[in-house]
């Protein structure tokens, strides 16, 4: 655990959904990072690729405080993208703070393969506090969109006993949220842009 020294780390984000039932077991806060250079053919989230003039920039501490203020109503947090592990210092600091200050579970969805994570100290540190990592490039020929996997080649890297593949098989594939201002949000693996 990296401690709480990274609260001031800048984090480039695409969106934060405070509560979702379609991005992992239970009710979860979902954080989409902004920026991905992996270039999987057929990616459903091209708007999350650029790092120029897109998204919002917040500090890790700001995001952590937002999530932890709602912790009593959450099972956990899901980090997705974009590519979360292209900002490994922010992800490491955030996950460390969540684990230090709450009992929330952490799931990380990444396009990096497990070997690419284990072979890189910064990426390894970023997933050190994750309960589950879903790893590997999206492969359109192996399209799946179930169990938080956009394609069947993506690997469940179970790091603690908190979540199992059976838990993920029960996750709804689509969620539609209508906010007080009538804004409609689609999330989940069958949402527009939801496949990773
Ligand atoms: S599927 Fe994920 S890792 Fe691949 S290009 Fe799209 S955002 Fe990046």
Tab-separated table of N, CA and C in Angstrom, residues 12-13 34 47 50-57:
chain	number	residue	atom	x	y	z
A	12	UNK	N	-6.410	12.710	-15.026
A	12	UNK	CA	-7.193	13.113	-16.204
A	12	UNK	C	-8.334	12.109	-16.388
A	13	UNK	N	-9.568	12.591	-16.277
A	13	UNK	CA	-10.726	11.702	-16.277
A	13	UNK	C	-11.670	12.020	-17.418
A	34	UNK	N	-9.272	9.350	-18.926
A	34	UNK	CA	-9.179	9.929	-20.278
A	34	UNK	C	-7.767	9.723	-20.806
A	47	UNK	N	-13.695	8.211	-28.041
A	47	UNK	CA	-13.689	9.555	-27.447
A	47	UNK	C	-12.831	9.616	-26.187
A	50	UNK	N	-7.945	10.523	-26.691
A	50	UNK	CA	-7.063	11.683	-26.736
A	50	UNK	C	-6.692	12.182	-25.334
A	51	UNK	N	-5.530	12.772	-25.248
A	51	UNK	CA	-5.121	13.423	-23.999
A	51	UNK	C	-5.066	14.932	-24.169
A	52	UNK	N	-5.531	15.412	-25.335
A	52	UNK	CA	-5.442	16.844	-25.608
A	52	UNK	C	-6.828	17.498	-25.513
A	53	UNK	N	-7.011	18.338	-24.522
A	53	UNK	CA	-8.206	19.156	-24.429
A	53	UNK	C	-9.484	18.388	-24.162
A	54	UNK	N	-9.377	17.169	-23.732
A	54	UNK	CA	-10.570	16.371	-23.464
A	54	UNK	C	-10.606	15.977	-21.991
A	55	UNK	N	-11.803	15.777	-21.495
A	55	UNK	CA	-11.957	15.277	-20.146
A	55	UNK	C	-11.773	16.371	-19.109
A	56	UNK	N	-11.700	15.958	-17.868
A	56	UNK	CA	-11.530	16.880	-16.772
A	56	UNK	C	-10.318	16.444	-15.968
A	57	UNK	N	-9.673	17.398	-15.346
A	57	UNK	CA	-8.507	17.073	-14.528
A	57	UNK	C	-8.859	17.366	-13.074
